[in-house]
PDB file of N, CA, C and O in Angstrom:
ATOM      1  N   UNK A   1     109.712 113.134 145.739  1.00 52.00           N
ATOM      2  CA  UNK A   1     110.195 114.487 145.519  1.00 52.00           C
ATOM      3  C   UNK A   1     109.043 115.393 145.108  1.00 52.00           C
ATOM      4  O   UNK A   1     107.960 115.017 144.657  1.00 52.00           O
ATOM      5  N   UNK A   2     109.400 116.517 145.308  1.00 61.00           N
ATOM      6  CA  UNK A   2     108.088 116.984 145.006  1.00 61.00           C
ATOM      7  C   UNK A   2     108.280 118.280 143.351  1.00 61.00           C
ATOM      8  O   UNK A   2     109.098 119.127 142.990  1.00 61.00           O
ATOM      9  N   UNK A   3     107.048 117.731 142.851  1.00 63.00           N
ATOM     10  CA  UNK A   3     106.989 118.048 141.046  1.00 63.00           C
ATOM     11  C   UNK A   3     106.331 119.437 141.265  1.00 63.00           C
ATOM     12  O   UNK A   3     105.852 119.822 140.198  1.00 63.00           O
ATOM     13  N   UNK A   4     106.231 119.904 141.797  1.00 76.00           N
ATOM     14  CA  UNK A   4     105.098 121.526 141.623  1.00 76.00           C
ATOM     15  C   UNK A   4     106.172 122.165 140.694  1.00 76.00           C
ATOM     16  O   UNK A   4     107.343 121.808 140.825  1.00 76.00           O
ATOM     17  N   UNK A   5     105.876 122.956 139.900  1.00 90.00           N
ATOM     18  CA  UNK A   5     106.827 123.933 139.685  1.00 90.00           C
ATOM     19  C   UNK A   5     107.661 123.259 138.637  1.00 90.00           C
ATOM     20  O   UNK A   5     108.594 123.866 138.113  1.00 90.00           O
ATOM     21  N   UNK A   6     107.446 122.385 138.406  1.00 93.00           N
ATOM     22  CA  UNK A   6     108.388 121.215 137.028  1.00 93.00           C
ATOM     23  C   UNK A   6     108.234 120.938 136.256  1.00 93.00           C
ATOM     24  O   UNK A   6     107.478 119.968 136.225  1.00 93.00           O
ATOM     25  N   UNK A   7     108.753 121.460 134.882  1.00 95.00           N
ATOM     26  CA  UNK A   7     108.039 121.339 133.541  1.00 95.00           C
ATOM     27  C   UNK A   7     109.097 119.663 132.897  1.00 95.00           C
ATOM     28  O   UNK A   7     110.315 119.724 132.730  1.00 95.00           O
ATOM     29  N   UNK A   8     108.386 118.533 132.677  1.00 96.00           N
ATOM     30  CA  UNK A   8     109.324 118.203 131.987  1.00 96.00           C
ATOM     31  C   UNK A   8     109.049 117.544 130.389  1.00 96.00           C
ATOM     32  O   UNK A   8     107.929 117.289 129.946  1.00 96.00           O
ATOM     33  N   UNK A   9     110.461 117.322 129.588  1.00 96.00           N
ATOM     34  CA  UNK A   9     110.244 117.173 128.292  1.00 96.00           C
ATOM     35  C   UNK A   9     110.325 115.821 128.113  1.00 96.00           C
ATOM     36  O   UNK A   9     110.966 115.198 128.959  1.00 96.00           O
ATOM     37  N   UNK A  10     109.753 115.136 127.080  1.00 98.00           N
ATOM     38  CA  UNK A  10     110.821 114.353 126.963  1.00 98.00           C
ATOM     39  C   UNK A  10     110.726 113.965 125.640  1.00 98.00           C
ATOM     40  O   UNK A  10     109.531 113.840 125.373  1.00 98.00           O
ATOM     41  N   UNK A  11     111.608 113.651 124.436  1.00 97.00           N
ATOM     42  CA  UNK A  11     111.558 113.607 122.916  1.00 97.00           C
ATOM     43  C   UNK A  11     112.145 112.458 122.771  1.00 97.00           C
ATOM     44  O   UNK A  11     113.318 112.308 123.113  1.00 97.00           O
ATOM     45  N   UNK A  12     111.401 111.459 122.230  1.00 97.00           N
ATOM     46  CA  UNK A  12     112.072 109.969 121.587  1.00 97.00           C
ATOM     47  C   UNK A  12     112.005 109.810 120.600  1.00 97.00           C
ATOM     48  O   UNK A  12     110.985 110.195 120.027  1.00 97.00           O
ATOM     49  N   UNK A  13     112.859 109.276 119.995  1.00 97.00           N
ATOM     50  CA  UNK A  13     113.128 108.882 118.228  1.00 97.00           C
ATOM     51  C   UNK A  13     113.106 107.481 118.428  1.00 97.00           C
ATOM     52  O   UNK A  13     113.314 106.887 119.486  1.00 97.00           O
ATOM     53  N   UNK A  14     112.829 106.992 117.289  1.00 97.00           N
ATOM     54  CA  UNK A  14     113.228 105.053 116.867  1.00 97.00           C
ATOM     55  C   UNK A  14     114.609 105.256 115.755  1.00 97.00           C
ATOM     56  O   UNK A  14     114.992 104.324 115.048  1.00 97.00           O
ATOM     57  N   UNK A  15     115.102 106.291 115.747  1.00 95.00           N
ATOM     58  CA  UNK A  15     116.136 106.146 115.100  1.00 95.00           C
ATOM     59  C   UNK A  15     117.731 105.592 115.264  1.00 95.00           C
ATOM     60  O   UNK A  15     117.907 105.414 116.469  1.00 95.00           O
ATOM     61  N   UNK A  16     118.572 105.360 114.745  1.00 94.00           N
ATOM     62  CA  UNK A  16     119.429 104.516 114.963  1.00 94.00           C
ATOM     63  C   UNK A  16     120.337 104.628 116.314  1.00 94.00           C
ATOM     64  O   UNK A  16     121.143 103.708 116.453  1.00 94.00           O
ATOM     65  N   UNK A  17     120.318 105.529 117.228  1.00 94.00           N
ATOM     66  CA  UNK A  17     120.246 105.289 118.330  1.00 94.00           C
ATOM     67  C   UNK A  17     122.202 106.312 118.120  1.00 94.00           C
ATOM     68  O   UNK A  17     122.935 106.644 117.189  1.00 94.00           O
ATOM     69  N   UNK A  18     122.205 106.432 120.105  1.00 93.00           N
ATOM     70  CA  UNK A  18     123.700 107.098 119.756  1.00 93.00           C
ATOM     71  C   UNK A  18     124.577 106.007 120.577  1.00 93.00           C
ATOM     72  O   UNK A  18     124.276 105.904 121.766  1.00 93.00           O
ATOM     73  N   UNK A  19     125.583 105.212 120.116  1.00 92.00           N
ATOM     74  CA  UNK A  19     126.601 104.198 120.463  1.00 92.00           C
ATOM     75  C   UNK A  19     127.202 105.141 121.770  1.00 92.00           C
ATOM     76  O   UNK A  19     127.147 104.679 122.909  1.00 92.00           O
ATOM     77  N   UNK A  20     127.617 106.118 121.580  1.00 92.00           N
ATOM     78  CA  UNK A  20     128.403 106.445 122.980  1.00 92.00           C
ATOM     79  C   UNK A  20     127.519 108.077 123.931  1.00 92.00           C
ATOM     80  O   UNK A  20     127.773 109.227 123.572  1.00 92.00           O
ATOM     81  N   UNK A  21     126.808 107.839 124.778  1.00 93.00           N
ATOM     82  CA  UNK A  21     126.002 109.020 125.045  1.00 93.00           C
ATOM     83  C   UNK A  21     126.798 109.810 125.761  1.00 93.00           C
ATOM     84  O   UNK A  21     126.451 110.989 125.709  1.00 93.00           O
ATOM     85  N   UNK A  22     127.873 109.563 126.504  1.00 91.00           N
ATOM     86  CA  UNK A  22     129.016 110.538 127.208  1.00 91.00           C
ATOM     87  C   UNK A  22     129.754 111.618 126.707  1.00 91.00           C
ATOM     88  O   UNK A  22     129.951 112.792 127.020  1.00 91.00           O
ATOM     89  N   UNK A  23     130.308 110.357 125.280  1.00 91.00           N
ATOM     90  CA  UNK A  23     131.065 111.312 124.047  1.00 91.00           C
ATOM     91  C   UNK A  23     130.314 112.493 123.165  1.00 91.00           C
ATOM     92  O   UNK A  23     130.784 113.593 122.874  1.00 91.00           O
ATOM     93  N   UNK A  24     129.283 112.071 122.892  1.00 90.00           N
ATOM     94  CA  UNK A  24     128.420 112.933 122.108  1.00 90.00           C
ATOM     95  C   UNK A  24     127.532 113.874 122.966  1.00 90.00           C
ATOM     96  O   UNK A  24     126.456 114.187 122.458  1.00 90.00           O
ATOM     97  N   UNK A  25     127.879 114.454 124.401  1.00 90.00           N
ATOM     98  CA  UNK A  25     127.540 115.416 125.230  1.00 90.00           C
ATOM     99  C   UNK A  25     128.478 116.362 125.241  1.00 90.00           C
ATOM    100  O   UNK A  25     128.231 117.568 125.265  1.00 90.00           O
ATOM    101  N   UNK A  26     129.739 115.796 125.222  1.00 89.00           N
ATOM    102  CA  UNK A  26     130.670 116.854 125.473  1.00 89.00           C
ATOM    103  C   UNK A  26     130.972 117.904 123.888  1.00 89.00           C
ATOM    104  O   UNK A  26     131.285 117.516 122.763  1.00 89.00           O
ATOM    105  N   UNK A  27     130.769 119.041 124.305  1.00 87.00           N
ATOM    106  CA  UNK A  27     130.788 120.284 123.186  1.00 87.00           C
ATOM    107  C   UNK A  27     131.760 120.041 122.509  1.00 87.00           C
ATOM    108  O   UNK A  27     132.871 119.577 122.764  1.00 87.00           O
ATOM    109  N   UNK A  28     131.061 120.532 121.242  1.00 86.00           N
ATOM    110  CA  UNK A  28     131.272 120.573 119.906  1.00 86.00           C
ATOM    111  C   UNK A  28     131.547 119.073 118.965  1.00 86.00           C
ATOM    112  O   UNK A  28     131.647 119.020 117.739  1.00 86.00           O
ATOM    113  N   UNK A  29     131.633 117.881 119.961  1.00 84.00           N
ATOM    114  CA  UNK A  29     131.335 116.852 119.206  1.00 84.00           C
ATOM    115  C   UNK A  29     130.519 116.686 118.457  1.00 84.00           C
ATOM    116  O   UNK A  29     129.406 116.940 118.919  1.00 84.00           O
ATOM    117  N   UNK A  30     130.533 116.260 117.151  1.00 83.00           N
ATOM    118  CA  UNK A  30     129.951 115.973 116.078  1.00 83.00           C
ATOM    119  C   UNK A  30     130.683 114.879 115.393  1.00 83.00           C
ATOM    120  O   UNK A  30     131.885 114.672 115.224  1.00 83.00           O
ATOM    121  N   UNK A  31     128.983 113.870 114.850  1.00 80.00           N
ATOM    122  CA  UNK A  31     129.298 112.547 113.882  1.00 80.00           C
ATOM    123  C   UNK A  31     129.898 112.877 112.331  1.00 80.00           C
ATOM    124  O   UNK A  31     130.295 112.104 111.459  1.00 80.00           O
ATOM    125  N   UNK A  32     129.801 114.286 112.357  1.00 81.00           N
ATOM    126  CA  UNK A  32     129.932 114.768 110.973  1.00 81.00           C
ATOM    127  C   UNK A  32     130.774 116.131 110.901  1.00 81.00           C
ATOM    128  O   UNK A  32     130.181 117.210 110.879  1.00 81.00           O
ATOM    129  N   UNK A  33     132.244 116.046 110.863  1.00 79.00           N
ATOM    130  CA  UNK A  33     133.234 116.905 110.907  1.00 79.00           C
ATOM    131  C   UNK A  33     133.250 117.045 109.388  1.00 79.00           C
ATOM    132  O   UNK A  33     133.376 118.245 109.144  1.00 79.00           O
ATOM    133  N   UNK A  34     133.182 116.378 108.329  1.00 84.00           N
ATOM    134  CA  UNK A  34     132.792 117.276 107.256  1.00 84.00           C
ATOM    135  C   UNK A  34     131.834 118.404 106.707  1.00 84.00           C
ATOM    136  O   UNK A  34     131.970 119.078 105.686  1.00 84.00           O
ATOM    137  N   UNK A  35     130.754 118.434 107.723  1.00 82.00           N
ATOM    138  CA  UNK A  35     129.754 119.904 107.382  1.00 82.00           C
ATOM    139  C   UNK A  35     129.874 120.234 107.950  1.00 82.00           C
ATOM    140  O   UNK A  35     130.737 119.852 108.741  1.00 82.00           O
ATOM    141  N   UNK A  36     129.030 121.442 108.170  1.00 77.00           N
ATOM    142  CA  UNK A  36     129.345 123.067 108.632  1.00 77.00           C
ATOM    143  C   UNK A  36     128.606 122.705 110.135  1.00 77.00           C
ATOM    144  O   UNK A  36     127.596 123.318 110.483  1.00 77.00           O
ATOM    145  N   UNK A  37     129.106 121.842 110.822  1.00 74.00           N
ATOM    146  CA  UNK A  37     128.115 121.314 112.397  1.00 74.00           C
ATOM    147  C   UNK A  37     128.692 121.755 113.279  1.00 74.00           C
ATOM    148  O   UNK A  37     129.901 121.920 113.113  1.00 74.00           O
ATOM    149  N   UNK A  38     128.053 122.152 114.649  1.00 77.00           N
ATOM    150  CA  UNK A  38     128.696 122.833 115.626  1.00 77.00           C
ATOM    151  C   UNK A  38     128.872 122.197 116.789  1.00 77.00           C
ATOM    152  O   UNK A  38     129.772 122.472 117.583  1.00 77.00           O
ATOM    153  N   UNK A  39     127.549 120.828 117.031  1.00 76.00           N
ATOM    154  CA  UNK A  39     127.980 120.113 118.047  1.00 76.00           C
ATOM    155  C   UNK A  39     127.351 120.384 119.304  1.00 76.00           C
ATOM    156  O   UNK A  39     127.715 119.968 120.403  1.00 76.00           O
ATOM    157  N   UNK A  40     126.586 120.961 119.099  1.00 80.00           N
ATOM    158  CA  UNK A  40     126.371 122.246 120.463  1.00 80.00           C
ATOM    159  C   UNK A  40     124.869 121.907 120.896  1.00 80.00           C
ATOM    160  O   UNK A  40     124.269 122.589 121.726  1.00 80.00           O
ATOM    161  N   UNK A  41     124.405 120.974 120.365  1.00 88.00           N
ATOM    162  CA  UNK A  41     122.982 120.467 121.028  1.00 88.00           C
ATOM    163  C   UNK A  41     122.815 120.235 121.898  1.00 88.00           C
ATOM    164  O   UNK A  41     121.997 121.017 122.383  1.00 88.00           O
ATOM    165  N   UNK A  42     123.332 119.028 122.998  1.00 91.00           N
ATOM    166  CA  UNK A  42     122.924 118.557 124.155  1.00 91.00           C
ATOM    167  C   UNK A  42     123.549 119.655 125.016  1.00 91.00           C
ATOM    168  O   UNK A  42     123.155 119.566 126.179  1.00 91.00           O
ATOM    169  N   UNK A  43     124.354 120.606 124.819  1.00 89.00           N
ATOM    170  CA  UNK A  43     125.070 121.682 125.544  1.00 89.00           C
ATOM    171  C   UNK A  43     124.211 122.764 125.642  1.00 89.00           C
ATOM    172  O   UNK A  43     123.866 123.166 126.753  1.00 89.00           O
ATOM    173  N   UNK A  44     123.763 123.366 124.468  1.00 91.00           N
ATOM    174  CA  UNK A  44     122.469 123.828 124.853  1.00 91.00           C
ATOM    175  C   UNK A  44     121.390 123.855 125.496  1.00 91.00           C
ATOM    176  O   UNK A  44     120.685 124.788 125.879  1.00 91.00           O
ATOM    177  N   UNK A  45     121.286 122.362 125.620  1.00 94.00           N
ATOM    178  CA  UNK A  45     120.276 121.932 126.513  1.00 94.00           C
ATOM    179  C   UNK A  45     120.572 121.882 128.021  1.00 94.00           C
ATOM    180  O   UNK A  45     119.730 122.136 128.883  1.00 94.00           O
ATOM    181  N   UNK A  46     121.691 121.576 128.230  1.00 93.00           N
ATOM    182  CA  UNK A  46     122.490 121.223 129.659  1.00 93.00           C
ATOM    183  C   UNK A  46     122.044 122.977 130.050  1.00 93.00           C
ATOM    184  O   UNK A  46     121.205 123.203 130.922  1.00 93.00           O
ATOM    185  N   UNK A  47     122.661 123.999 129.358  1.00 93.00           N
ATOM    186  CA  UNK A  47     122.368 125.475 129.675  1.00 93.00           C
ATOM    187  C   UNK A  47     121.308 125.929 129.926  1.00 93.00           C
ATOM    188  O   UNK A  47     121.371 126.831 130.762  1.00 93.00           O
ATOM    189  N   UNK A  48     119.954 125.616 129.430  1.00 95.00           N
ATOM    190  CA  UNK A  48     119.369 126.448 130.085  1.00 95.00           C
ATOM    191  C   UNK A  48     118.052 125.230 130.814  1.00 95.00           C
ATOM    192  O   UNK A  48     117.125 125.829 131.359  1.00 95.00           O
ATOM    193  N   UNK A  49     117.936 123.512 130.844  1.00 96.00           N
ATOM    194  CA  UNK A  49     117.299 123.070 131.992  1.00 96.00           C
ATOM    195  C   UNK A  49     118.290 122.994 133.048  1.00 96.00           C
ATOM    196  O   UNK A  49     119.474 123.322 133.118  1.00 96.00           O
ATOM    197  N   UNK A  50     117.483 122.480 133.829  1.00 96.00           N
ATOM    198  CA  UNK A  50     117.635 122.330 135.113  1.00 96.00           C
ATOM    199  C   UNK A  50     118.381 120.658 135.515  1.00 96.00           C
ATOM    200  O   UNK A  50     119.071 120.298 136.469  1.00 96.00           O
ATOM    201  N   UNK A  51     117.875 119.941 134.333  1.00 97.00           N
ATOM    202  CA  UNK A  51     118.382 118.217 134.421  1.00 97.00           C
ATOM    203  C   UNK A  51     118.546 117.938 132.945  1.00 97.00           C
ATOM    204  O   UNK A  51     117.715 118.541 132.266  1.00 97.00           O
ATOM    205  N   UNK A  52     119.459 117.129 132.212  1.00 97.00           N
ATOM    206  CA  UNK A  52     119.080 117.031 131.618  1.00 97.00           C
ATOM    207  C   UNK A  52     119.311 114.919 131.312  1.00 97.00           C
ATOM    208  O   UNK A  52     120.495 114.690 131.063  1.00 97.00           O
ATOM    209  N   UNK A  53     118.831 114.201 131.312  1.00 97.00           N
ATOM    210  CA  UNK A  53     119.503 112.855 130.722  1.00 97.00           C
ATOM    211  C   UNK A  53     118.896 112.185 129.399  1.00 97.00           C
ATOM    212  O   UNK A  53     117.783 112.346 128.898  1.00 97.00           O
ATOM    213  N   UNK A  54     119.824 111.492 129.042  1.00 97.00           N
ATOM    214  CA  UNK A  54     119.269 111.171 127.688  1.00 97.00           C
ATOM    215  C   UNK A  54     120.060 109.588 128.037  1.00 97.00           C
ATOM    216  O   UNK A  54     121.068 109.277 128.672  1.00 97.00           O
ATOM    217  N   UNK A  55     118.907 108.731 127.173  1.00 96.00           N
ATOM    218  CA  UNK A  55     119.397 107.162 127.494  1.00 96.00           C
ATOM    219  C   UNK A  55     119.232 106.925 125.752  1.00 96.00           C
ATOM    220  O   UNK A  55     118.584 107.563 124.921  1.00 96.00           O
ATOM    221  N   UNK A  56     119.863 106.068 125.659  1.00 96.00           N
ATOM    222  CA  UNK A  56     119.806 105.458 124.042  1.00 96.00           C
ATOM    223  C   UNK A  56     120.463 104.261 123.733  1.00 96.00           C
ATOM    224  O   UNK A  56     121.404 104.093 124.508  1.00 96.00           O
ATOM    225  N   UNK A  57     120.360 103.475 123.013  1.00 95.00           N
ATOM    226  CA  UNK A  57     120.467 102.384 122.719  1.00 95.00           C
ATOM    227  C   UNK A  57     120.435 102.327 120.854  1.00 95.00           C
ATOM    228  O   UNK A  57     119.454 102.687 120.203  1.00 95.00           O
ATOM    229  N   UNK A  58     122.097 101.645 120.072  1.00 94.00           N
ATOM    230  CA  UNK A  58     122.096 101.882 118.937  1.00 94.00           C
ATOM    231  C   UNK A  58     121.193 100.786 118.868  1.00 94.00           C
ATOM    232  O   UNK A  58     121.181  99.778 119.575  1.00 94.00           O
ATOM    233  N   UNK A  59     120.257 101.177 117.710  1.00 95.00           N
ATOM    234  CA  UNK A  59     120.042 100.210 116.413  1.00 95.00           C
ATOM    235  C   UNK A  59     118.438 100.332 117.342  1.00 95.00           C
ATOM    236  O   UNK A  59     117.369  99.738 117.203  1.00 95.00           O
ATOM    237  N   UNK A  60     118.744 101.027 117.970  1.00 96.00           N
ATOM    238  CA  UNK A  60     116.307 101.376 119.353  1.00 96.00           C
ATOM    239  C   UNK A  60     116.289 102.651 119.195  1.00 96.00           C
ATOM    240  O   UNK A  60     115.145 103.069 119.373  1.00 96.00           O
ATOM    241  N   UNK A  61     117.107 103.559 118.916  1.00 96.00           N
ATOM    242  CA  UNK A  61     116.629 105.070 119.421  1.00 96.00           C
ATOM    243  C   UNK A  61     117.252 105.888 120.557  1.00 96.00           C
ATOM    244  O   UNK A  61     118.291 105.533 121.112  1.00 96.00           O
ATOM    245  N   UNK A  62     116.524 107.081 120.903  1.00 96.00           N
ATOM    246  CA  UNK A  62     117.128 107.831 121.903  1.00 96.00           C
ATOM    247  C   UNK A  62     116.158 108.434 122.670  1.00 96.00           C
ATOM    248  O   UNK A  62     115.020 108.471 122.203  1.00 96.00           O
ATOM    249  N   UNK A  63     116.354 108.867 123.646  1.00 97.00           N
ATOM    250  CA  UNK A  63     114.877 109.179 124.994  1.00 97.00           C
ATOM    251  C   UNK A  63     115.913 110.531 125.118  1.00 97.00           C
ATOM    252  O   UNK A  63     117.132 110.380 125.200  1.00 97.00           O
ATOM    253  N   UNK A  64     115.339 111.712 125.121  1.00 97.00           N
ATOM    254  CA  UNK A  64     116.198 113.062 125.994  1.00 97.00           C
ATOM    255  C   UNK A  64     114.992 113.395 126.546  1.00 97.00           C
ATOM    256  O   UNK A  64     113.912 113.450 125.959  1.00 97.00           O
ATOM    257  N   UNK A  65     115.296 113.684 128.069  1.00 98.00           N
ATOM    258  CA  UNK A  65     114.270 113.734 129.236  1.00 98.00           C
ATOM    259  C   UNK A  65     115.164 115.390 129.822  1.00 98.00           C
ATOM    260  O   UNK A  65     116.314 115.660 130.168  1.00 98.00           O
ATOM    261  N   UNK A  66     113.805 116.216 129.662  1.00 97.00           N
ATOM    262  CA  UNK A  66     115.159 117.396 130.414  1.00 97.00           C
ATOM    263  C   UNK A  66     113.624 118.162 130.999  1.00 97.00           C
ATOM    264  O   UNK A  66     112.472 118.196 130.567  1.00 97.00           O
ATOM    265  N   UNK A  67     114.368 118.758 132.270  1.00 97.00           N
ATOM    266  CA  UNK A  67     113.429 119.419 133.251  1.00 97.00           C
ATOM    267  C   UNK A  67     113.485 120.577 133.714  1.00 97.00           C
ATOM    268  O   UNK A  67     114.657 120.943 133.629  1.00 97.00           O
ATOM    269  N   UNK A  68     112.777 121.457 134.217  1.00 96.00           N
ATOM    270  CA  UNK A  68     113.043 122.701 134.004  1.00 96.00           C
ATOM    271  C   UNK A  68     112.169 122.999 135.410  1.00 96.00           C
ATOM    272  O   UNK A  68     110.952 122.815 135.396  1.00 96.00           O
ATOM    273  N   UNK A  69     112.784 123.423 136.504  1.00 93.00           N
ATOM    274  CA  UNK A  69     111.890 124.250 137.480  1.00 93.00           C
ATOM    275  C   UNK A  69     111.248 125.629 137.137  1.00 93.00           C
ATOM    276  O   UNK A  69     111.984 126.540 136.758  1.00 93.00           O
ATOM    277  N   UNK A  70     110.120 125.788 137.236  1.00 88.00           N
ATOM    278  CA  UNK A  70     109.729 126.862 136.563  1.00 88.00           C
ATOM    279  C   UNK A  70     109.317 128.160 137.851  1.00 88.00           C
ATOM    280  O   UNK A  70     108.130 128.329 138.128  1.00 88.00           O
ATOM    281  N   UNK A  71     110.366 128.969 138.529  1.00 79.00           N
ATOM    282  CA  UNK A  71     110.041 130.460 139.182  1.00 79.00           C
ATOM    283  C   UNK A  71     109.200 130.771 139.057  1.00 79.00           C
ATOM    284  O   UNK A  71     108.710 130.861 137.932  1.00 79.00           O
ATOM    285  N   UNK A  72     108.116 131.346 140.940  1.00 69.00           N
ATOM    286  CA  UNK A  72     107.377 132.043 140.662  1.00 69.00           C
ATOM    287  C   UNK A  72     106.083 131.244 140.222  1.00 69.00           C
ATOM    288  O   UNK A  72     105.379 132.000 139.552  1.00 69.00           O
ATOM    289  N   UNK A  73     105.678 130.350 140.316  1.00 56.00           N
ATOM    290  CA  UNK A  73     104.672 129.597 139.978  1.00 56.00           C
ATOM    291  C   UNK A  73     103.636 129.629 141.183  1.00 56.00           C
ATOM    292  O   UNK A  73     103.962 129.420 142.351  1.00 56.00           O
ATOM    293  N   UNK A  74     102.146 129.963 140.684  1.00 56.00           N
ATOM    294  CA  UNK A  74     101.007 130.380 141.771  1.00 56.00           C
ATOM    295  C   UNK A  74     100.630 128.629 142.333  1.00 56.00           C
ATOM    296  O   UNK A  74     100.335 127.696 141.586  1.00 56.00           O
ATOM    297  N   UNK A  75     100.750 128.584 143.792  1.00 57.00           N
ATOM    298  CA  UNK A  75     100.353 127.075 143.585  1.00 57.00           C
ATOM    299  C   UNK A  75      98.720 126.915 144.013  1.00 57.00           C
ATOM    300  O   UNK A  75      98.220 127.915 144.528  1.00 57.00           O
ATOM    301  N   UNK A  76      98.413 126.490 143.950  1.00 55.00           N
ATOM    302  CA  UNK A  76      96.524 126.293 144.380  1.00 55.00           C
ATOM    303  C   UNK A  76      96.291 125.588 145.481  1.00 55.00           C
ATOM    304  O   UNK A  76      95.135 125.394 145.856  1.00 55.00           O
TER     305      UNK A  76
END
């Protein structure tokens, strides 16, 4: 495929990882309905890349890989 024009991220933790990655995409889910949380992270993210996936594994961490075509880019 071709990458010109493709910014991508990607942020890993070793932290305790998320047990269900489907459930905790869909808006406003949150592990913590007692504070003031909105849930709205990976939704945010879905809004403004272009891809977004995240793989994780409890008790290893979490990988969020998100990509962004970037408009308008001079190519050489």
């Amino acid at each position: 495929s071709d990458i010109r024009g493709v910014i991508t991220i990607e942020v890993e933790d070793k932290g305790c990882g998320i047990p269900d990655v489907e459930k905790a995409m869909e808006p406003f889910y949150t592990t913590r309905p007692d504070q003031e949380r909105s849930g709205m992270g990976f939704s945010v993210m879905q809004t403004f890349m272009d891809q977004l996936d995240v793989t994780s594994l409890p008790g290893q961490g979490t990988l969020v890989r998100m990509k962004k075509r970037i408009r308008g880019c001079v190519e050489s």
